[in-house]
Coordinates of C-alpha atoms and ligand atoms in Angstrom, one line a residue:
M129 CA 20.0 -0.4 4.4
L130 CA 17.2 -1.3 2.0
I131 CA 18.5 -0.6 -1.5
R132 CA 20.7 -3.2 -3.1
K133 CA 22.3 -2.8 -6.5
R134 CA 20.9 -5.1 -9.1
S135 CA 24.1 -7.1 -9.3
E136 CA 23.6 -8.1 -5.6
I137 CA 20.2 -9.5 -6.1
P138 CA 20.2 -13.3 -6.3
S139 CA 18.6 -14.4 -9.6
S140 CA 16.0 -16.3 -7.5
E141 CA 14.5 -12.9 -6.7
I142 CA 14.2 -11.7 -10.2
T143 CA 13.4 -14.8 -12.3
P144 CA 9.8 -14.2 -13.3
E145 CA 10.6 -10.9 -14.8
K146 CA 10.8 -11.7 -18.5
T147 CA 7.4 -10.6 -19.4
Y148 CA 7.9 -7.5 -17.3
I149 CA 11.1 -6.6 -19.0
D150 CA 9.7 -7.3 -22.5
R151 CA 6.7 -5.2 -21.7
R152 CA 9.0 -2.4 -20.3
K153 CA 10.8 -2.2 -23.6
F154 CA 7.5 -2.2 -25.4
I155 CA 5.9 0.5 -23.2
G156 CA 9.0 2.7 -23.6
A157 CA 8.4 6.2 -22.4
T158 CA 4.8 6.0 -21.2
L159 CA 5.7 7.2 -17.8
A160 CA 4.9 10.9 -18.5
G161 CA 4.0 12.5 -15.2
V162 CA 5.8 9.9 -13.1
G163 CA 9.1 11.4 -13.9
A164 CA 12.4 9.6 -14.2
V165 CA 12.5 6.1 -13.0
A166 CA 15.4 5.0 -10.9
V167 CA 15.7 1.2 -10.9
G168 CA 17.2 1.1 -7.5
R169 CA 15.9 -2.3 -6.3
T170 CA 15.0 -3.1 -2.9
R171 CA 15.4 -6.6 -1.7
L172 CA 12.4 -8.3 -0.1
P173 CA 13.3 -7.6 3.5
S174 CA 13.5 -10.6 5.7
L175 CA 12.9 -12.9 2.7
L176 CA 16.5 -13.8 2.6
A177 CA 16.3 -15.2 6.1
A178 CA 13.5 -17.5 4.8
E179 CA 15.6 -18.9 2.0
G180 CA 16.2 -22.6 2.5
D181 CA 13.8 -22.7 5.4
S182 CA 10.8 -24.4 4.0
G183 CA 9.0 -24.0 7.4
V184 CA 8.5 -20.3 6.8
G185 CA 6.0 -21.0 4.1
F186 CA 7.1 -18.6 1.4
P187 CA 8.6 -19.8 -1.8
A188 CA 12.3 -18.8 -1.7
D189 CA 11.9 -16.8 -4.9
D190 CA 8.7 -15.0 -4.0
E191 CA 7.6 -14.7 -7.6
L192 CA 6.2 -11.5 -8.9
T193 CA 2.5 -11.6 -9.4
P194 CA 1.6 -11.0 -13.0
Y195 CA 0.6 -7.5 -14.0
E196 CA -2.7 -8.7 -15.4
L197 CA -3.7 -10.1 -12.0
I198 CA -2.6 -7.1 -10.0
T199 CA -4.6 -4.9 -12.2
S200 CA -7.8 -6.9 -12.6
Y201 CA -8.5 -8.3 -9.1
N202 CA -8.8 -5.2 -6.9
N203 CA -10.4 -3.7 -3.8
F204 CA -11.4 -0.2 -4.4
Y205 CA -14.9 0.2 -3.1
E206 CA -15.3 3.6 -4.6
F207 CA -15.7 1.8 -7.9
G208 CA -17.7 -1.2 -6.7
T209 CA -17.4 -4.0 -4.2
S210 CA -16.6 -6.9 -6.5
K211 CA -13.0 -7.6 -7.4
E212 CA -13.6 -7.0 -11.1
D213 CA -15.5 -3.7 -10.6
P214 CA -12.5 -1.3 -10.2
A215 CA -10.8 -2.4 -13.5
R216 CA -14.2 -2.1 -15.2
N217 CA -15.4 1.2 -13.6
A218 CA -12.3 3.2 -13.1
Q219 CA -11.1 3.6 -16.6
E220 CA -12.6 7.1 -17.1
F221 CA -11.4 8.3 -13.7
V222 CA -9.6 11.6 -14.2
T223 CA -6.3 11.8 -12.3
R224 CA -4.7 14.9 -13.7
P225 CA -4.6 17.7 -12.7
W226 CA -4.6 16.4 -9.1
T227 CA -4.3 18.4 -5.9
V228 CA -3.3 17.1 -2.5
R229 CA -4.3 19.3 0.5
V230 CA -1.8 19.2 3.3
E231 CA -3.2 20.4 6.6
G232 CA -3.1 20.1 10.4
E233 CA 0.0 20.0 12.6
V234 CA 2.4 21.0 9.8
S235 CA 4.6 24.0 9.0
R236 CA 3.8 24.0 5.3
P237 CA 0.1 23.5 4.9
A238 CA -1.1 24.1 1.3
D239 CA -2.9 22.8 -1.7
Y240 CA -0.1 21.1 -3.6
D241 CA -0.4 20.2 -7.2
L242 CA 0.6 16.6 -7.3
D243 CA 3.6 17.2 -9.6
D244 CA 4.9 19.9 -7.3
L245 CA 4.5 17.6 -4.3
L246 CA 6.4 14.8 -6.0
R247 CA 8.8 16.7 -8.3
P248 CA 12.0 16.8 -6.2
H249 CA 11.8 13.1 -5.8
T250 CA 12.6 10.3 -8.2
P251 CA 10.4 7.2 -7.9
E252 CA 12.3 4.1 -7.2
E253 CA 11.3 0.5 -7.7
R254 CA 10.5 -1.7 -4.7
I255 CA 9.1 -5.1 -4.6
Y256 CA 6.8 -5.6 -1.7
R257 CA 4.3 -8.2 -0.7
L258 CA 0.7 -7.1 -0.3
R259 CA -1.5 -9.2 2.1
C260 CA -5.2 -8.5 2.0
V261 CA -7.3 -9.2 5.1
E262 CA -9.5 -11.4 3.0
G263 CA -6.7 -14.0 2.6
W264 CA -5.2 -13.3 -0.8
S265 CA -1.8 -11.7 -1.4
A266 CA 0.4 -10.5 -4.2
V267 CA 4.0 -9.6 -4.8
I268 CA 4.2 -6.2 -6.6
P269 CA 7.0 -4.2 -8.1
W270 CA 5.9 -0.7 -7.1
L271 CA 7.3 2.6 -8.2
G272 CA 7.2 5.0 -5.4
I273 CA 8.7 7.6 -3.1
P274 CA 9.4 6.9 0.6
L275 CA 6.6 8.8 2.4
R276 CA 9.2 10.1 4.9
D277 CA 11.0 12.1 2.1
I278 CA 7.7 13.9 1.4
I279 CA 6.9 14.4 5.1
E280 CA 10.4 15.8 5.8
R281 CA 9.7 18.5 3.2
L282 CA 6.3 19.3 4.7
Q283 CA 7.8 19.7 8.2
P284 CA 5.2 18.5 10.6
T285 CA 5.1 20.3 14.0
S286 CA 6.1 18.5 17.2
N287 CA 2.4 18.0 17.9
A288 CA 2.0 15.6 15.0
R289 CA 1.6 12.1 16.3
F290 CA -0.5 10.6 13.5
V291 CA -1.0 11.2 9.8
E292 CA -4.4 10.8 8.2
F293 CA -4.9 10.1 4.5
T294 CA -8.2 10.8 2.7
T295 CA -9.3 9.5 -0.7
L296 CA -11.2 11.7 -3.2
L297 CA -14.9 12.1 -2.6
D298 CA -16.6 12.3 -6.0
P299 CA -19.7 10.2 -6.5
E300 CA -20.0 11.4 -10.0
Q301 CA -16.8 9.7 -11.0
M302 CA -16.9 7.0 -8.3
P303 CA -20.1 5.1 -8.6
G304 CA -19.4 3.0 -5.5
Q305 CA -19.8 6.2 -3.4
R306 CA -23.4 6.5 -4.4
R307 CA -24.1 3.6 -2.0
R308 CA -23.2 3.9 1.7
V309 CA -21.1 0.8 1.9
L310 CA -18.6 2.8 3.9
N311 CA -18.7 6.2 5.5
W312 CA -17.2 8.1 2.5
P313 CA -14.6 9.4 1.9
Y314 CA -12.2 6.5 2.6
V315 CA -9.8 7.5 5.4
E316 CA -6.7 5.7 6.6
G317 CA -4.0 6.6 9.0
L318 CA -0.6 5.8 10.4
R319 CA 1.2 6.7 13.6
M320 CA 4.0 9.1 12.8
D321 CA 6.8 6.6 13.3
E322 CA 5.1 4.2 11.0
A323 CA 4.7 6.9 8.4
M324 CA 8.4 7.8 8.7
H325 CA 9.5 4.2 8.5
P326 CA 11.7 3.7 5.4
L327 CA 9.5 0.9 4.1
T328 CA 6.4 3.1 3.9
L329 CA 5.9 4.2 0.3
I330 CA 3.8 6.6 -1.7
A331 CA 3.3 4.6 -4.9
V332 CA 2.8 6.3 -8.2
G333 CA 3.4 3.3 -10.5
L334 CA 3.8 -0.5 -10.7
Y335 CA 5.7 -2.7 -13.1
G336 CA 7.6 0.4 -14.4
R337 CA 4.3 2.0 -15.6
E338 CA 2.1 4.7 -14.3
L339 CA -0.3 3.4 -11.6
P340 CA -3.5 2.1 -13.1
N341 CA -6.6 3.8 -11.9
Q342 CA -7.9 0.6 -10.3
N343 CA -4.8 0.4 -8.2
G344 CA -5.2 3.9 -6.8
A345 CA -3.9 6.5 -9.3
P346 CA -2.4 8.9 -9.2
L347 CA -0.9 8.2 -5.7
R348 CA -1.6 5.6 -3.0
L349 CA -0.1 4.5 0.2
V350 CA 1.8 1.2 0.5
V351 CA 2.6 -0.1 4.0
P352 CA 3.9 -3.6 3.3
W353 CA 3.7 -5.0 6.9
K354 CA 0.0 -4.1 7.3
Y355 CA -3.1 -5.6 5.8
G356 CA -3.9 -4.1 2.4
F357 CA -6.7 -1.9 3.6
K358 CA -4.2 0.4 5.3
S359 CA -3.0 1.4 1.8
G360 CA -5.4 4.1 0.9
K361 CA -5.8 4.9 -2.7
S362 CA -6.2 8.1 -4.8
I363 CA -5.2 10.4 -1.9
V364 CA -6.4 14.0 -1.9
K365 CA -5.6 15.0 1.7
I366 CA -2.8 14.4 4.1
R367 CA -3.6 15.7 7.6
F368 CA -1.1 15.7 10.5
R369 CA -2.8 15.2 13.8
R370 CA -2.3 15.0 17.5
N371 CA -4.9 12.2 17.9
M372 CA -5.5 8.9 16.2
P373 CA -7.8 9.3 13.2
L374 CA -11.0 7.3 12.9
T375 CA -10.2 5.1 9.9
S376 CA -12.9 3.8 7.5
W377 CA -12.8 0.1 8.4
A378 CA -12.4 0.7 12.1
D379 CA -15.4 3.0 11.8
A380 CA -17.4 0.4 9.8
A381 CA -16.6 -2.7 11.9
P382 CA -14.5 -1.9 15.0
R383 CA -14.5 -5.4 16.2
E384 CA -13.1 -6.7 13.0
Y385 CA -10.6 -4.0 11.9
G386 CA -8.3 -2.1 14.2
F387 CA -6.2 1.0 13.6
Y388 CA -2.9 -0.9 13.5
A389 CA -3.8 -3.8 11.2
N390 CA -0.4 -5.3 11.3
V391 CA -0.3 -8.6 9.5
N392 CA -0.5 -11.2 12.2
P393 CA -1.2 -14.9 11.6
E394 CA -1.8 -15.4 15.3
V395 CA -4.7 -13.0 15.6
D396 CA -7.7 -14.2 13.7
H397 CA -10.2 -12.0 12.1
P398 CA -13.5 -12.7 14.1
R399 CA -14.9 -14.5 11.1
W400 CA -11.9 -16.4 9.7
S401 CA -8.3 -17.4 10.4
Q402 CA -5.4 -15.2 9.2
A403 CA -2.9 -18.0 9.4
R404 CA -2.6 -18.7 5.7
E405 CA -2.9 -16.8 2.4
R406 CA -3.3 -17.5 -1.3
R407 CA -1.1 -15.7 -3.8
L408 CA -3.1 -14.4 -6.7
G409 CA -2.6 -16.9 -9.6
K410 CA -1.5 -19.7 -7.3
F411 CA -3.5 -22.6 -6.2
L412 CA -2.0 -23.7 -2.9
R413 CA -2.2 -21.6 0.2
I414 CA 1.0 -20.6 2.1
R415 CA 1.6 -19.7 5.6
T416 CA 1.3 -16.0 6.5
Q417 CA 4.3 -14.5 8.2
M418 CA 4.2 -12.1 11.2
F419 CA 4.3 -8.5 9.9
N420 CA 4.0 -10.0 6.4
G421 CA 7.7 -11.0 6.6
Y422 CA 9.0 -7.5 7.5
G423 CA 9.3 -8.2 11.2
E424 CA 13.1 -7.6 11.2
E425 CA 12.5 -4.1 10.0
V426 CA 9.3 -3.1 11.9
A427 CA 8.7 -5.2 15.0
H428 CA 10.6 -2.7 17.2
L429 CA 7.8 -0.1 16.5
Y430 CA 5.5 -2.2 18.6
N431 CA 7.7 -3.1 21.5
G432 CA 5.7 -3.4 24.7
M433 CA 2.4 -3.4 22.9
D434 CA -0.1 -6.2 23.2
L435 CA -0.7 -7.0 19.6
R436 CA -3.9 -8.9 20.4
R437 CA -5.4 -5.8 21.9
W438 CA -3.9 -3.4 19.3
F439 CA -4.9 -5.4 16.3
Ligands
MTE707 N1 -8.4 2.6 -0.8 C1 -9.6 3.1 -1.1 N2 -9.7 4.4 -1.3 N3 -10.7 2.3 -1.2 C2 -10.7 1.0 -1.0 O1 -11.7 0.3 -1.1 N4 -9.3 -0.9 -0.5 C3 -8.1 -1.3 0.3 C4 -6.8 -0.7 -0.2 N5 -7.0 0.7 -0.4 C5 -9.4 0.4 -0.7 C6 -8.3 1.3 -0.7 C7 -7.9 -2.8 0.4 S1 -9.1 -3.6 1.3 C8 -6.9 -3.4 -0.3 S2 -6.6 -5.1 0.0 C9 -6.0 -2.7 -1.1 O2 -6.4 -1.3 -1.3 C10 -6.0 -3.4 -2.5 O3 -5.1 -2.8 -3.4 P1 -5.0 -3.3 -4.9 O4 -6.3 -3.3 -5.5 O5 -4.0 -2.4 -5.6 O6 -4.5 -4.7 -4.8

């Protein structure tokens, strides 16, 4: 349903890639640890519906955001709260070896070496929009593995209704954790059906390269229809739970950040509108789409829910 062969992708979707492709040739085999890269491309779901319809607000070709911007303007509070801090402060962050603890309502709880957790899977490339709650957005070619493939191997029990993801706690390496900006470690969570949705990705790279530390190495969540803060970085624990986890931002500011955090231009953040966004590197703001433009794929998950209440 989601993967189209390269030949089926309209050139409008791949135009701005020249630098990327040139760089890919140049970088060659620097993907040690990521494994083989299958360039199975995913179309931007729902984008095609927007083509020719200027009212939707997205440029028809949804240009890729340049690598330099994606990797230099980041939110990763463990490395500081300004956008430039992560790129500056995360360079020495050690991401190998890396262990992910799997626990809770699951048949195969264990401490998994990252390479063992990922090994049977081949990362594939998927271009997704990322919409940050602060009003900026990006279009990113991720390398990742559908979370559901990993979950299926771990075999959650029938009691598992939510999955909780926890980031590393290590104030030695993460200077931002020496200040109580958030209740460390960073925790995010999904309902089980959201986690099992084919769009939900565990990213291990971007632009054909290993994930830079500032973007959440060695593995991060990517949930493209939700605000960026749901995409927890540098994950060390996956816990299957009966109950909804208390996530970091809902804990810090419950009136501002809910558990669901679906991109919704109709529900304002208490301090600002969410109706428009600015692509990194672009000057003009564009209209934000419901579910970040992935409504066709995900709206059914929320049938019958009042999205103003469950924001
Ligand atoms: N994960 C952790 N552990 N710590 C964070 O501060 N910030 C979130 C999310 N994941 C964050 C995190 C927010 S607010 C956003 S918008 C995205 O990461 C940004 O991802 P990017 O820096 O790759 O663009």
